[in-house]
Structure formats: C-alpha cells, structure tokens
Tab-separated table of C-alpha atoms in Angstrom:
chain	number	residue	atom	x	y	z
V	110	UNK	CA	0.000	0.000	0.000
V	111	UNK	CA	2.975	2.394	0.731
V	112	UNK	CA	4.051	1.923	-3.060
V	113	UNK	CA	0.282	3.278	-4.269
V	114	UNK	CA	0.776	6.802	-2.414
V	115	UNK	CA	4.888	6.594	-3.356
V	116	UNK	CA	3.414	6.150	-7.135
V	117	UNK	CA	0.743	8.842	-6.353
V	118	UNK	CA	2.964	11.370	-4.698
V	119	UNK	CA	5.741	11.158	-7.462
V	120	UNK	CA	2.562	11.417	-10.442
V	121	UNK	CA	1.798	14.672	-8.337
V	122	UNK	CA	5.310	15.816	-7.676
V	123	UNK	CA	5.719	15.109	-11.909
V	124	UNK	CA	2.954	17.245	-13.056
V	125	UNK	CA	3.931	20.095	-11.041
V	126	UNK	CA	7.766	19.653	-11.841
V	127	UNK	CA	8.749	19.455	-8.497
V	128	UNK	CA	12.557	18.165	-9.505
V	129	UNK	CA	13.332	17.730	-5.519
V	130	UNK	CA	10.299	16.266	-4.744
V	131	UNK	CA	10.361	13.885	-7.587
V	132	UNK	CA	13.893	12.641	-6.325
V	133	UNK	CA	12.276	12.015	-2.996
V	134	UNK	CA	9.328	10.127	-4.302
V	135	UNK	CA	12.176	7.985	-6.517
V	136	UNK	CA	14.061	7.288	-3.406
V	137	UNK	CA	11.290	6.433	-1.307
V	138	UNK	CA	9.832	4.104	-3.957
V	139	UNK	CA	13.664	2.455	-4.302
V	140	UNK	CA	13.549	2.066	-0.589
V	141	UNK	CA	10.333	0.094	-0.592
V	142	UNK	CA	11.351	-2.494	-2.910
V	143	UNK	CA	14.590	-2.753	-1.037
V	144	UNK	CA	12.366	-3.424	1.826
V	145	UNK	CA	10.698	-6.000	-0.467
V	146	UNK	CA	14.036	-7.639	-1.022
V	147	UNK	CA	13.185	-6.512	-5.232
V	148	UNK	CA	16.751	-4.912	-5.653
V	149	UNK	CA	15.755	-4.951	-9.623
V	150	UNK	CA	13.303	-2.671	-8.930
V	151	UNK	CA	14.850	-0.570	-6.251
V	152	UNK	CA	17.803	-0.384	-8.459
V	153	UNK	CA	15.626	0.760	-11.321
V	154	UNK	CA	14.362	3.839	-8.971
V	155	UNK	CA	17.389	4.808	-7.525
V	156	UNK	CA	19.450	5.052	-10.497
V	157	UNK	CA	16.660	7.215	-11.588
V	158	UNK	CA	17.008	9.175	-8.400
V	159	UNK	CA	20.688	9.391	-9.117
V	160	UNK	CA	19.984	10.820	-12.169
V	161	UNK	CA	17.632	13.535	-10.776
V	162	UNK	CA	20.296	14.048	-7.806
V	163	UNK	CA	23.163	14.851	-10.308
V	164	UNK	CA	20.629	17.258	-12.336
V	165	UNK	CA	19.278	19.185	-9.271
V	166	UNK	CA	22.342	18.911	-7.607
V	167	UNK	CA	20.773	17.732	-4.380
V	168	UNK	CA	23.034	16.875	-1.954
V	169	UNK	CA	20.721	16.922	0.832
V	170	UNK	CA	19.578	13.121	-0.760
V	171	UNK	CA	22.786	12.468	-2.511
V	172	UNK	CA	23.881	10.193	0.432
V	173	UNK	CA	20.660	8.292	0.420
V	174	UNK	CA	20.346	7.493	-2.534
V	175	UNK	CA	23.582	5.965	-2.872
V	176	UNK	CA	23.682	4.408	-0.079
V	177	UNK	CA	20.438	2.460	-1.456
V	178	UNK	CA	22.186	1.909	-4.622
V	179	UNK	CA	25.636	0.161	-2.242
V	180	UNK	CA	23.023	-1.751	-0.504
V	181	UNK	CA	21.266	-3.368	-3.350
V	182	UNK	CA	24.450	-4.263	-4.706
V	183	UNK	CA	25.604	-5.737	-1.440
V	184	UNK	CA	22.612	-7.915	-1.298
V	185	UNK	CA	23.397	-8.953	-4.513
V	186	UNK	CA	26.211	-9.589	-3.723
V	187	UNK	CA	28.504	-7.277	-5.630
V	188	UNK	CA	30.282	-6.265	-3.684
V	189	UNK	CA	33.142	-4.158	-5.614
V	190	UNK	CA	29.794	-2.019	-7.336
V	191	UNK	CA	28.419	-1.629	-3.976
V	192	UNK	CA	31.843	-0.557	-2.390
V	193	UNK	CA	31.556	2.496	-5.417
V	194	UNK	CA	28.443	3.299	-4.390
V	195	UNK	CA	28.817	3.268	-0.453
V	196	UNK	CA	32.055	5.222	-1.179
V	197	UNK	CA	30.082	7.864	-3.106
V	198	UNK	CA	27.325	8.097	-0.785
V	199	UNK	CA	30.357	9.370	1.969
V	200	UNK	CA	30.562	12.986	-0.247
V	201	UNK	CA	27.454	14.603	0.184
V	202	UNK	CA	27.488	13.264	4.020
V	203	UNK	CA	30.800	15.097	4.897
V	204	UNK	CA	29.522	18.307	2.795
V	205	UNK	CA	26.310	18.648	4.825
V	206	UNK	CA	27.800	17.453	7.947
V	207	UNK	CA	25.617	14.574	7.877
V	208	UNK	CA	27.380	12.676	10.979
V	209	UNK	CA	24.039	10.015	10.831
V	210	UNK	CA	24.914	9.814	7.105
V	211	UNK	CA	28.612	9.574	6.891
V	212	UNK	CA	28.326	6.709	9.601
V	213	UNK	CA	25.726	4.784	8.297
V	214	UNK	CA	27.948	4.732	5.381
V	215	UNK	CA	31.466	3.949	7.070
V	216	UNK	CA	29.989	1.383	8.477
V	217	UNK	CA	28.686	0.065	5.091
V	218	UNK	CA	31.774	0.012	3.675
V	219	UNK	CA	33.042	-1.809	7.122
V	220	UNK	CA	30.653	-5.153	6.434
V	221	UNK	CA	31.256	-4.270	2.554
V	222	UNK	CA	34.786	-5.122	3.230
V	223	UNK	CA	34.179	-7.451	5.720
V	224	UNK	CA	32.022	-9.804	3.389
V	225	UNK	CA	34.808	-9.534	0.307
V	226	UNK	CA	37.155	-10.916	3.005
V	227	UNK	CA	39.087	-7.678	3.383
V	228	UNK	CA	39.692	-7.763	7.023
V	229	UNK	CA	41.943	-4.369	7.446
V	230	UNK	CA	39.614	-2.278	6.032
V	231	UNK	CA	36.628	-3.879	7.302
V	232	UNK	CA	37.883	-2.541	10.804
V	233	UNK	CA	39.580	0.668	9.270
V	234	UNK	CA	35.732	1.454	8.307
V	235	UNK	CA	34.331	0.203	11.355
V	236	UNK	CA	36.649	2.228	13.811
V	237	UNK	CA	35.430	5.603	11.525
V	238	UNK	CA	31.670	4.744	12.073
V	239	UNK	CA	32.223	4.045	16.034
V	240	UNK	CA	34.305	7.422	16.253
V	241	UNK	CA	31.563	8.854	14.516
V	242	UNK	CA	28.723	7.183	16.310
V	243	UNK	CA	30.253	8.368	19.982
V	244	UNK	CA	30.810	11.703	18.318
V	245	UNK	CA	26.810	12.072	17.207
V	246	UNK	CA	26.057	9.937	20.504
V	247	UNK	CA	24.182	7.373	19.520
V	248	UNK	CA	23.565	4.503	20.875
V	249	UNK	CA	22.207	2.078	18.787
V	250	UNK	CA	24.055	2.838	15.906
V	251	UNK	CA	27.790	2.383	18.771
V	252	UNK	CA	26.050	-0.640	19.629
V	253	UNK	CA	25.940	-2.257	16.193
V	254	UNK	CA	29.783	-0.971	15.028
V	255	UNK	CA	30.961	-3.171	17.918
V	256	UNK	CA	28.796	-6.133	17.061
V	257	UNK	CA	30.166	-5.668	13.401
V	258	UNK	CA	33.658	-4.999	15.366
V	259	UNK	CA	33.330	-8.432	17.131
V	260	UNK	CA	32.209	-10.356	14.110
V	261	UNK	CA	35.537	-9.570	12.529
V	262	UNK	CA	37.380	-10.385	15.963
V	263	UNK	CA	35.652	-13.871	15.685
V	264	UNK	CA	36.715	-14.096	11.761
V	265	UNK	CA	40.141	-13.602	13.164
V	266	UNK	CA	39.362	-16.017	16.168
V	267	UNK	CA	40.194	-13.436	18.721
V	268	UNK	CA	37.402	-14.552	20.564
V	269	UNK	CA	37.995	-13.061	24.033
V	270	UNK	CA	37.785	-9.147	22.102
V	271	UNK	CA	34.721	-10.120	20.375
V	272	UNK	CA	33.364	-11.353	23.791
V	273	UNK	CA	34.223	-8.014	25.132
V	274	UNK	CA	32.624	-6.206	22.163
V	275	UNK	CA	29.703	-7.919	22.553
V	276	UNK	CA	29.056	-7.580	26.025
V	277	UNK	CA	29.754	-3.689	25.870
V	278	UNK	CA	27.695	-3.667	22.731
V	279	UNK	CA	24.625	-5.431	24.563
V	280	UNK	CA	24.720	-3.451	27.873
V	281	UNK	CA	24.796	-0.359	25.637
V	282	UNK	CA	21.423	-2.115	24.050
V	283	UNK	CA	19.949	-2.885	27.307
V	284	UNK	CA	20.293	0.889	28.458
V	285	UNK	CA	18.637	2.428	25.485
C-alpha cells in the first residue's frame, strides 16, 4: 500500500515539476522495494534518483540514494559495485555534515569489506563509524559498530575481544 501513495505522490510531484520532490518520491519508492528484497526494482528507482540528484544537484539526498544503490548491490552480492556506491554516498554526508549519514555509510563500507574478506579495512571502516557514532552519541548505531567490530574479531578467532565487544555492545542495548 505504501508503493500506491509513493506512485501517487511522485505522479503529483511530476505534473507540477517538483525536480526535488520527484527525487524524494524515486528514493522512497527504491527504498520500498529494497524493503521487499526486489533490488531490480529498487535499483531501477534509484538510479533514476541518481539521475535527478546529479541534475538538481541535491546533496541533501545524494547520500541516500547511494547508499540504497551500495546496498542493493551488497545484497546482490557485488560487492566491488556496492563498495563504489557506499564510497560515493560518503561525499554529500561530509559536505552537509551529515554525521548520521557519513556513519551509516562507514559502516557500510566496514561489512562491505568485511564480506569480500578484506579484514583491514573492514575494521579501518568500522573504527570511523564508532568514532563517529560516539561523536553524534548514539547509541544504537555504537552498539551495532561493535557487534560488526566483534564479528571480525571472531573471523580472526580473537574470541575473548569479540566477547568483550559484545558484552559492551549489549549493555549499551539494554540501556537504550
């Protein structure tokens, strides 16, 4: 049902040429087939969103939409596209000082990494989101870094850090 207003808000947001507006309908459209698990058909909206993002130049949903793009790649599972995407998606975060952005996306890159097997810059990635995540103060999004942190540490069968992680990780959960 959320697709039938999406579709009826961007018919609207067409006839009245409302070039933002239409890149937020696109977006939110792409996010709902995402949600779907469709990443075809998100794809197909967010490139389009792209597309109105590079003629508006709006960098307010730059980082979104790229973000979307990195994560439908990631799910299917390519990962060197996605790691383009996730990397572009850090731009327009830093420009608008977008601290929930530019984490969301270091830490993208992190389990990019982490699921091509590139360990270094899994954590490289995951140490900027948690710096940025303490720096914004948020909880939840700490809280997952170091569960992403520990999954590494048991990749690399340091077992006793990952513990650690994941015990600071779920008392952080438990207090929100």
């Amino acid at each position: 049902e959320a697709l039938n207003y999406y579709f009826k808000g961007l018919a609207a947001r067409q006839k009245a040429g409302d070039g933002t507006g239409i890149t937020g309908s696109l977006t939110n459209i792409g996010l709902v087939y995402a949600a779907m698990k469709d990443f075809d058909k998100a794809l197909e909206f967010y490139t389009k969103a792209a597309m109105m993002v590079e003629r508006y130049q709006d960098k307010l949903t730059a980082s979104t939409v790229y973000n979307g793009i990195g994560v439908c790649y990631n799910e299917k599972k390519k990962y060197k596209v996605a790691e383009i995407y996730y990397r572009k998606a850090l731009l327009p975060a830093i420009g608008n000082s977008d601290q929930y952005a530019l984490s969301l996306n270091q830490n993208a890159l992190g389990e990019n990494f982490q699921k091509m097997g590139i360990i270094d810059s899994a954590l490289y990635y995951y140490g900027l989101a948690l710096a940025t995540s303490r720096a914004i103060n948020s909880p939840a999004d700490i809280a997952i870094v170091m569960s992403n942190q520990a999954s590494v540490a048991v990749l690399s069968k340091d077992y006793s850090h990952a513990l650690q992680l994941n015990l600071e990780a779920e008392k952080i959960v438990l207090e929100l």
